Short mmCIF file of C-alpha atoms and ligand atoms in Angstrom, two decimals:
data_model
loop_
_atom_site.label_atom_id
_atom_site.label_comp_id
_atom_site.label_asym_id
_atom_site.label_seq_id
_atom_site.Cartn_x
_atom_site.Cartn_y
_atom_site.Cartn_z
CA UNK A 25 204.11 204.24 62.53
CA UNK A 26 206.43 207.14 63.08
CA UNK A 27 207.15 209.78 60.44
CA UNK A 28 210.18 212.08 60.67
CA UNK A 29 210.89 214.91 58.25
CA UNK A 30 214.60 215.39 57.58
CA UNK A 31 214.17 217.74 54.72
CA UNK A 32 211.15 219.59 53.47
CA UNK A 33 212.42 222.00 50.90
CA UNK A 34 212.02 221.82 47.19
CA UNK A 35 214.45 222.72 44.31
CA UNK A 36 217.53 223.82 46.31
CA UNK A 37 218.55 224.02 49.96
CA UNK A 38 217.61 227.39 51.41
CA UNK A 39 219.35 227.58 54.92
CA UNK A 40 219.15 230.87 56.72
CA UNK A 41 217.30 232.97 59.30
CA UNK A 42 214.18 232.97 57.15
CA UNK A 43 213.86 229.26 57.06
CA UNK A 44 214.72 228.29 60.65
CA UNK A 45 211.25 226.81 61.62
CA UNK A 46 210.47 224.68 58.53
CA UNK A 47 214.05 224.05 57.51
CA UNK A 48 216.31 224.48 54.56
CA UNK A 49 217.28 220.91 53.65
CA UNK A 50 215.73 219.44 50.59
CA UNK A 51 213.30 216.65 50.83
CA UNK A 52 213.88 213.47 52.86
CA UNK A 53 211.41 211.64 55.06
CA UNK A 54 211.74 208.62 57.39
CA UNK A 55 209.11 206.15 58.23
CA UNK A 56 209.52 203.63 61.01
CA UNK A 57 206.98 201.03 62.00
CA UNK A 58 206.20 199.70 65.45
CA UNK A 59 208.14 196.54 64.52
CA UNK A 60 211.20 198.67 63.94
CA UNK A 61 211.40 198.46 60.09
CA UNK A 62 212.39 201.65 58.41
CA UNK A 63 211.89 203.19 54.92
CA UNK A 64 213.47 206.35 53.68
CA UNK A 65 211.64 208.50 51.20
CA UNK A 66 213.89 210.59 48.91
CA UNK A 67 217.47 211.46 49.35
CA UNK A 68 217.60 215.22 49.39
CA UNK A 69 220.18 217.11 51.57
CA UNK A 70 218.12 216.10 54.73
CA UNK A 71 219.41 212.51 54.25
CA UNK A 72 222.88 213.52 55.39
CA UNK A 73 221.76 214.16 58.92
CA UNK A 74 219.58 211.06 58.93
CA UNK A 75 222.62 209.12 57.99
CA UNK A 76 224.69 210.59 60.75
CA UNK A 77 222.04 209.49 63.32
CA UNK A 78 221.66 205.94 61.75
CA UNK A 79 225.39 205.06 61.92
CA UNK A 80 225.32 205.78 65.68
CA UNK A 81 222.23 203.56 66.13
CA UNK A 82 223.54 200.30 65.02
CA UNK A 83 226.62 198.51 63.53
CA UNK A 84 224.81 196.89 60.64
CA UNK A 85 222.03 198.55 58.90
CA UNK A 86 219.47 197.27 56.38
CA UNK A 87 218.09 200.35 54.60
CA UNK A 88 215.63 200.89 51.83
CA UNK A 89 215.42 204.20 50.09
CA UNK A 90 212.50 204.94 47.66
CA UNK A 91 213.37 207.71 45.33
CA UNK A 92 210.50 209.58 43.69
CA UNK A 93 212.69 210.81 40.78
CA UNK A 94 216.28 211.65 40.12
CA UNK A 95 216.22 215.42 40.19
CA UNK A 96 218.87 217.05 42.42
CA UNK A 97 216.65 218.17 45.25
CA UNK A 98 215.66 214.46 45.74
CA UNK A 99 219.10 212.85 45.49
CA UNK A 100 221.75 215.35 46.53
CA UNK A 101 222.15 213.84 50.00
CA UNK A 102 223.13 210.49 48.76
CA UNK A 103 226.86 211.11 48.24
CA UNK A 104 226.95 212.29 51.87
CA UNK A 105 225.05 209.33 53.23
CA UNK A 106 227.34 207.95 56.01
CA UNK A 107 225.87 204.37 55.93
CA UNK A 108 227.34 203.95 52.48
CA UNK A 109 230.80 204.01 54.07
CA UNK A 110 230.59 200.77 56.09
CA UNK A 111 230.76 197.29 54.63
CA UNK A 112 228.24 195.96 57.00
CA UNK A 113 225.55 198.12 55.74
CA UNK A 114 223.06 196.96 53.06
CA UNK A 115 221.34 199.82 51.13
CA UNK A 116 218.75 199.25 48.39
CA UNK A 117 217.72 202.15 46.32
CA UNK A 118 214.33 202.12 44.49
CA UNK A 119 213.95 204.42 41.67
CA UNK A 120 212.59 204.95 38.13
CA UNK A 121 214.94 206.31 35.53
CA UNK A 122 212.92 208.36 33.08
CA UNK A 123 215.85 208.63 30.62
CA UNK A 124 217.82 206.34 28.40
CA UNK A 125 220.29 205.70 31.29
CA UNK A 126 219.40 203.24 33.99
CA UNK A 127 219.06 204.20 37.64
CA UNK A 128 222.59 202.78 38.54
CA UNK A 129 224.18 204.81 35.75
CA UNK A 130 222.41 207.99 36.98
CA UNK A 131 223.81 207.61 40.47
CA UNK A 132 227.23 206.48 39.28
CA UNK A 133 227.34 209.66 37.24
CA UNK A 134 226.40 211.72 40.33
CA UNK A 135 229.41 210.54 42.14
CA UNK A 136 231.81 210.46 39.28
CA UNK A 137 235.22 212.16 39.39
CA UNK A 138 233.94 215.41 37.85
CA UNK A 139 231.21 215.77 40.36
CA UNK A 140 232.38 214.19 43.59
CA UNK A 141 235.74 212.89 44.97
CA UNK A 142 234.52 209.41 45.96
CA UNK A 143 232.90 207.31 43.42
CA UNK A 144 229.97 204.98 44.02
CA UNK A 145 232.08 201.94 43.40
CA UNK A 146 234.68 202.91 45.96
CA UNK A 147 231.95 202.99 48.72
CA UNK A 148 232.46 200.06 51.05
CA UNK A 149 228.74 199.59 51.72
CA UNK A 150 226.64 197.01 49.95
CA UNK A 151 224.53 199.24 47.58
CA UNK A 152 222.01 197.83 45.12
CA UNK A 153 219.52 199.48 42.82
CA UNK A 154 216.08 198.29 41.88
CA UNK A 155 214.57 199.90 38.76
CA UNK A 156 210.88 200.08 39.30
CA UNK A 157 207.66 201.46 37.53
CA UNK A 158 204.06 201.20 38.64
CA UNK A 159 203.85 198.16 40.69
CA UNK A 160 203.19 196.66 44.18
CA UNK A 161 205.83 194.99 46.32
CA UNK A 162 206.79 194.36 49.85
CA UNK A 163 209.78 195.39 51.84
CA UNK A 164 209.84 193.26 54.98
CA UNK A 165 206.13 193.39 56.02
CA UNK A 166 205.61 196.93 54.63
CA UNK A 167 203.40 196.97 51.50
CA UNK A 168 204.44 199.47 48.81
CA UNK A 169 202.46 200.55 45.76
CA UNK A 170 204.06 202.92 43.35
CA UNK A 171 202.26 205.16 40.86
CA UNK A 172 203.38 207.58 38.15
CA UNK A 173 202.56 211.23 38.92
CA UNK A 174 202.75 214.26 36.66
CA UNK A 175 206.16 215.86 36.67
CA UNK A 176 208.74 217.01 34.13
CA UNK A 177 210.53 213.64 34.19
CA UNK A 178 209.07 210.14 35.18
CA UNK A 179 208.21 210.39 38.88
CA UNK A 180 206.70 207.89 41.23
CA UNK A 181 204.36 208.45 44.15
CA UNK A 182 204.26 205.77 46.96
CA UNK A 183 201.45 204.42 48.86
CA UNK A 184 202.87 202.62 51.95
CA UNK A 185 200.84 200.41 54.19
CA UNK A 186 201.78 198.64 57.41
CA UNK A 187 199.08 196.99 59.57
CA UNK A 188 196.09 199.47 59.54
CA UNK A 189 198.22 202.48 58.93
CA UNK A 190 198.44 203.91 55.27
CA UNK A 191 200.76 206.83 54.15
CA UNK A 192 200.94 208.30 50.67
CA UNK A 193 203.99 210.31 49.53
CA UNK A 194 203.58 212.32 46.34
CA UNK A 195 206.11 214.93 45.16
CA UNK A 196 206.64 216.31 42.62
CA UNK A 197 203.26 216.61 40.90
CA UNK A 198 201.33 219.03 38.84
CA UNK A 199 197.57 218.91 38.44
CA UNK A 200 196.51 217.46 35.07
CA UNK A 201 193.80 220.02 34.48
CA UNK A 202 193.30 223.71 35.80
CA UNK A 203 190.40 222.68 38.06
CA UNK A 204 189.65 219.41 39.71
CA UNK A 205 185.95 219.13 39.40
CA UNK A 206 183.44 220.10 36.70
CA UNK A 207 182.57 223.69 37.29
CA UNK A 208 178.74 223.08 37.27
CA UNK A 209 178.57 220.45 39.99
CA UNK A 210 177.24 221.46 43.29
CA UNK A 211 178.18 218.34 45.43
CA UNK A 212 180.89 216.77 43.32
CA UNK A 213 181.97 213.25 43.64
CA UNK A 214 184.84 211.27 42.27
CA UNK A 215 183.28 210.72 38.79
CA UNK A 216 182.95 214.63 38.49
CA UNK A 217 186.75 214.94 38.15
CA UNK A 218 187.53 216.60 34.80
CA UNK A 219 190.81 214.82 33.94
CA UNK A 220 191.34 211.07 34.19
CA UNK A 221 194.77 211.64 35.43
CA UNK A 222 193.42 213.72 38.47
CA UNK A 223 190.93 211.01 39.10
CA UNK A 224 193.53 208.37 39.12
CA UNK A 225 195.53 210.49 41.50
CA UNK A 226 192.72 210.77 43.92
CA UNK A 227 192.12 207.06 43.85
CA UNK A 228 195.86 206.62 44.67
CA UNK A 229 195.42 208.80 47.84
CA UNK A 230 192.07 207.17 48.90
CA UNK A 231 191.44 206.85 52.52
CA UNK A 232 195.15 207.43 53.63
CA UNK A 233 195.81 208.42 57.22
CA UNK A 234 198.46 210.80 56.06
CA UNK A 235 199.36 212.23 52.74
CA UNK A 236 202.67 213.96 52.25
CA UNK A 237 201.99 216.04 49.22
CA UNK A 238 203.78 218.54 47.09
CA UNK A 239 202.44 222.15 47.45
CA UNK A 240 205.28 224.28 46.25
CA UNK A 241 202.91 226.99 44.95
CA UNK A 242 199.64 228.76 45.67
CA UNK A 243 196.97 228.61 43.14
CA UNK A 244 197.84 232.12 41.94
CA UNK A 245 201.54 231.10 41.51
CA UNK A 246 200.69 227.85 39.70
CA UNK A 247 198.84 229.88 36.99
CA UNK A 248 202.12 231.48 36.10
CA UNK A 249 204.12 228.36 36.46
CA UNK A 250 202.39 225.70 34.62
CA UNK A 251 204.67 223.08 33.19
CA UNK A 252 207.09 223.28 36.18
CA UNK A 253 205.63 220.06 37.56
CA UNK A 254 204.26 221.11 40.97
CA UNK A 255 201.05 221.47 42.94
CA UNK A 256 199.34 224.29 44.52
CA UNK A 257 198.34 224.09 48.16
CA UNK A 258 194.69 224.46 47.07
CA UNK A 259 194.96 221.38 44.73
CA UNK A 260 196.68 219.32 47.46
CA UNK A 261 193.70 220.09 49.81
CA UNK A 262 191.17 219.40 47.21
CA UNK A 263 192.52 216.03 46.19
CA UNK A 264 192.97 214.99 49.95
CA UNK A 265 189.35 216.00 50.64
CA UNK A 266 188.07 214.17 47.56
CA UNK A 267 190.06 211.08 48.62
CA UNK A 268 188.86 211.17 52.25
CA UNK A 269 192.33 211.53 53.66
CA UNK A 270 192.71 212.37 57.47
CA UNK A 271 195.86 214.39 57.53
CA UNK A 272 197.80 216.46 54.87
CA UNK A 273 201.47 217.39 55.45
CA UNK A 274 202.27 219.72 52.66
CA UNK A 275 205.99 219.61 51.56
CA UNK A 276 208.37 220.69 48.86
CA UNK A 277 208.33 224.24 50.16
CA UNK A 278 209.48 226.81 47.71
CA UNK A 279 213.04 227.91 48.49
CA UNK A 280 211.85 231.59 48.60
CA UNK A 281 209.14 230.82 51.17
CA UNK A 282 209.91 232.19 54.57
CA UNK A 283 208.68 230.59 57.79
CA UNK A 284 206.08 233.37 58.33
CA UNK A 285 204.73 232.72 54.89
CA UNK A 286 204.48 229.05 55.51
CA UNK A 287 202.62 229.73 58.75
CA UNK A 288 200.09 231.77 56.78
CA UNK A 289 199.81 229.08 54.20
CA UNK A 290 199.12 226.48 56.85
CA UNK A 291 196.23 228.59 58.24
CA UNK A 292 194.96 229.14 54.80
CA UNK A 293 195.13 225.41 53.76
CA UNK A 294 193.36 224.46 56.97
CA UNK A 295 190.67 227.14 56.39
CA UNK A 296 190.21 225.95 52.79
CA UNK A 297 189.53 222.28 53.97
CA UNK A 298 186.84 223.62 56.42
CA UNK A 299 185.34 225.66 53.66
CA UNK A 300 185.11 222.40 51.64
CA UNK A 301 183.23 220.90 54.57
CA UNK A 302 186.06 218.48 55.45
CA UNK A 303 187.72 217.46 58.81
CA UNK A 304 191.04 217.18 57.06
CA UNK A 305 194.01 218.39 59.13
CA UNK A 306 196.38 220.50 57.18
CA UNK A 307 199.92 221.31 58.28
CA UNK A 308 203.26 222.38 56.63
CA UNK A 309 205.91 219.69 57.08
CA UNK A 310 208.69 221.03 59.24
CA UNK A 311 212.28 219.73 59.21
CA UNK A 312 213.04 217.82 62.45
CA UNK A 313 209.31 217.26 63.33
CA UNK A 314 207.75 213.91 63.88
CA UNK A 315 204.31 212.50 63.76
CA UNK A 316 202.97 209.38 65.42
CA UNK A 317 200.26 207.31 63.66
CA UNK A 318 198.95 204.66 66.01
CA UNK A 319 199.15 201.13 64.71
CA UNK A 320 196.57 198.63 66.13
CA UNK A 321 195.64 195.17 65.28
CA UNK A 322 198.63 194.54 63.14
CA UNK A 323 198.64 191.06 61.34
CA UNK A 324 202.39 190.51 60.85
CA UNK A 325 203.07 189.12 57.29
CA UNK A 326 206.07 186.79 56.89
CA UNK A 327 209.00 189.07 55.97
CA UNK A 328 210.01 188.57 52.40
CA UNK A 329 212.96 189.88 50.55
CA UNK A 330 212.19 192.92 48.32
CA UNK A 331 211.52 191.63 44.84
CA UNK A 332 210.43 193.85 42.06
CA UNK A 333 210.13 193.05 38.39
CA UNK A 334 212.66 194.90 36.34
CA UNK A 335 211.57 197.58 34.02
CA UNK A 336 213.24 198.60 30.82
CA UNK A 337 212.96 202.45 30.62
CA UNK A 338 215.10 202.63 27.63
CA UNK A 339 212.10 202.48 25.40
CA UNK A 340 212.66 202.22 21.69
CA UNK A 341 209.30 203.03 20.38
CA UNK A 342 207.64 204.33 17.21
CA UNK A 343 205.53 207.41 17.72
CA UNK A 344 203.00 208.91 15.25
CA UNK A 345 202.74 212.64 15.54
CA UNK A 346 199.58 214.13 13.85
CA UNK A 347 199.61 217.89 13.49
CA UNK A 348 198.65 220.20 10.58
CA UNK A 349 201.08 222.96 11.57
CA UNK A 350 204.52 222.45 10.03
CA UNK A 351 206.38 224.33 12.85
CA UNK A 352 204.56 222.44 15.58
CA UNK A 353 205.30 219.14 13.81
CA UNK A 354 208.93 220.07 13.53
CA UNK A 355 209.17 220.92 17.21
CA UNK A 356 207.33 217.86 18.52
CA UNK A 357 209.41 215.55 16.17
CA UNK A 358 212.64 217.08 17.33
CA UNK A 359 211.87 216.66 20.97
CA UNK A 360 210.84 212.99 20.57
CA UNK A 361 213.75 212.11 18.33
CA UNK A 362 216.12 213.45 20.99
CA UNK A 363 214.69 210.67 23.19
CA UNK A 364 215.64 208.06 20.52
CA UNK A 365 212.06 207.38 19.30
CA UNK A 366 211.34 206.77 15.64
CA UNK A 367 208.80 209.44 14.54
CA UNK A 368 206.14 209.12 11.89
CA UNK A 369 204.32 212.27 10.76
CA UNK A 370 200.87 212.90 9.54
CA UNK A 371 199.46 216.33 8.76
CA UNK A 372 195.75 215.33 8.69
CA UNK A 373 193.29 212.68 10.11
CA UNK A 374 193.31 210.51 7.02
CA UNK A 375 196.96 210.25 6.80
CA UNK A 376 197.09 209.36 10.49
CA UNK A 377 194.58 206.48 10.19
CA UNK A 378 196.49 205.10 7.23
CA UNK A 379 199.89 205.31 9.13
CA UNK A 380 198.33 203.56 12.10
CA UNK A 381 197.16 200.65 10.00
CA UNK A 382 200.29 200.40 7.98
CA UNK A 383 203.06 201.17 10.39
CA UNK A 384 201.65 200.05 13.84
CA UNK A 385 202.90 202.98 16.00
CA UNK A 386 203.37 202.38 19.78
CA UNK A 387 201.82 205.73 20.67
CA UNK A 388 199.90 208.56 18.85
CA UNK A 389 200.35 212.16 19.68
CA UNK A 390 197.20 213.74 18.29
CA UNK A 391 196.31 217.43 17.55
CA UNK A 392 192.48 218.20 17.60
CA UNK A 393 192.01 221.19 15.31
CA UNK A 394 192.83 220.10 11.92
CA UNK A 395 191.05 220.59 8.47
CA UNK A 396 188.69 217.93 7.14
CA UNK A 397 188.96 215.31 9.88
CA UNK A 398 189.65 216.57 13.40
CA UNK A 399 191.47 214.76 16.25
CA UNK A 400 188.23 213.70 17.97
CA UNK A 401 187.08 211.98 14.75
CA UNK A 402 190.44 210.18 14.38
CA UNK A 403 190.06 209.06 17.98
CA UNK A 404 186.63 207.84 17.32
CA UNK A 405 187.71 205.79 14.32
CA UNK A 406 190.65 204.23 16.22
CA UNK A 407 188.59 203.25 19.24
CA UNK A 408 185.77 201.78 16.96
CA UNK A 409 188.34 199.18 15.82
CA UNK A 410 189.07 196.25 18.19
CA UNK A 411 192.69 196.31 17.08
CA UNK A 412 193.40 199.81 18.36
CA UNK A 413 191.44 199.96 21.68
CA UNK A 414 194.61 199.74 23.75
CA UNK A 415 196.89 201.92 21.53
CA UNK A 416 197.99 204.89 23.70
CA UNK A 417 196.67 208.06 22.14
CA UNK A 418 197.59 211.38 23.71
CA UNK A 419 195.71 214.53 22.63
CA UNK A 420 197.86 217.55 22.53
CA UNK A 421 195.71 220.72 21.91
CA UNK A 422 195.15 224.34 22.47
CA UNK A 423 191.48 223.41 23.26
CA UNK A 424 191.76 223.61 27.01
CA UNK A 425 188.15 224.09 28.02
CA UNK A 426 186.65 221.71 30.42
CA UNK A 427 184.00 220.32 27.86
CA UNK A 428 186.91 219.41 25.45
CA UNK A 429 188.91 217.61 28.08
CA UNK A 430 185.77 215.64 28.96
CA UNK A 431 184.98 215.05 25.34
CA UNK A 432 188.43 213.59 24.85
CA UNK A 433 188.22 211.10 27.72
CA UNK A 434 184.65 210.09 26.87
CA UNK A 435 186.04 209.33 23.49
CA UNK A 436 188.68 207.01 24.93
CA UNK A 437 191.77 209.19 24.85
CA UNK A 438 194.64 207.93 27.08
CA UNK A 439 195.86 211.33 28.08
CA UNK A 440 195.03 215.04 27.43
CA UNK A 441 197.83 217.59 27.35
CA UNK A 442 197.44 221.39 26.75
CA UNK A 443 199.43 223.25 24.28
CA UNK A 444 201.83 224.89 24.58
CA UNK A 445 203.75 222.08 26.13
CA UNK A 446 207.39 222.21 27.43
CA UNK A 447 209.75 219.62 26.02
CA UNK A 448 210.24 218.14 29.59
CA UNK A 449 206.53 217.62 30.19
CA UNK A 450 206.04 216.13 26.76
CA UNK A 451 208.95 213.74 27.22
CA UNK A 452 207.72 212.59 30.70
CA UNK A 453 204.06 212.08 29.66
CA UNK A 454 205.03 210.09 26.52
CA UNK A 455 207.55 207.93 28.39
CA UNK A 456 204.93 207.38 31.20
CA UNK A 457 202.44 205.80 28.71
CA UNK A 458 205.11 203.78 26.98
CA UNK A 459 206.58 202.17 30.11
CA UNK A 460 203.23 201.56 31.91
CA UNK A 461 200.90 199.70 29.55
CA UNK A 462 198.61 198.88 32.47
CA UNK A 463 196.06 201.01 34.24
CA UNK A 464 195.00 202.99 31.27
ZN1 ZN B 27 211.68 218.37 43.51
ZN1 ZN B 28 211.60 217.33 40.30
#
């Protein structure tokens, strides 16, 4: 399998003398198998140059683009993607919506008259959209597994396998907890990961030959930018080491990061992996660079047409918010109602349990520190009942110590979010558990 980086930058294109070596285009990666099949990951501004190359290569193209999420830096190249302008070309765009608009509406809007001179429907190419969530599907004989990661809008990571080669693409993603492992473990293993979200993330990367992972920040920068939805280089190295990955290409470089700074980070990332006792190879993805991952002993599957179950992200759900602080209750309710959810309110544990039984909410957002009956007790009551074993319960609390997070998961909580929470993170995490009822 060949991997080529057409764009490596996060947030906004940053061309100029400071970014010559690693590139200024936003994120776009091309994968090509030994059998000549191609997958495109994300459509940042790097997609434009890839499109120019593709139209010179063949008269009729069959292209599949996997979009992680619909933020600008991952989609801005699409209006300029030359293959869209030829009727012989077939393009399928896979994405998850994350809002009350479906994927096709989002891209139609991107190219509507106010934003761009040529609309999507005026493009001669055969363009189709597949709305996906967490699932497994095939494109030709490439196997794709998608998994929600932790960003400010619903975002998918992709695990791509062909023959014996496995590549995982994860951007944009923020660590679920401040540290990966319990602080008191000497030789930690997978079970010693503090937050269930991080544990699941490591499982998704497990054993990959190459992980292309968000590392927009350093650990110190991430401290100041919690809630922005990005990883630190240290975290990217830690999860790859924990997952037994062979190579880490870190990507989604901060637009302010110069070539010299990226070179220093590359050395620091590599040194950190060694310090953790790992053979992991760490490097910064550079625009225009290519990697070859040898494929051997490939059992060719019969090519099948891409088929994915449709996913309705326009979720109309009922959410119970449990919080004893009126200002917090008002804030949370307002954020959720803006997404069209019906909101039930409880200001203590007893009220919460009554409302769960009487009104059957689809999800519970649960504060911990409340008078009389705290959130952990509510959780225990709920999980003790057969009926509410599967009900998504998200703890939202200012109790951010490791032992509290562990206590939450041991009590059967679905997810654990630190207060204060930004509206974007709250919306993304709630929607994530509403659209994906599996793998809790
Ligand atoms: Zn991004
Ligand atoms: Zn983003």
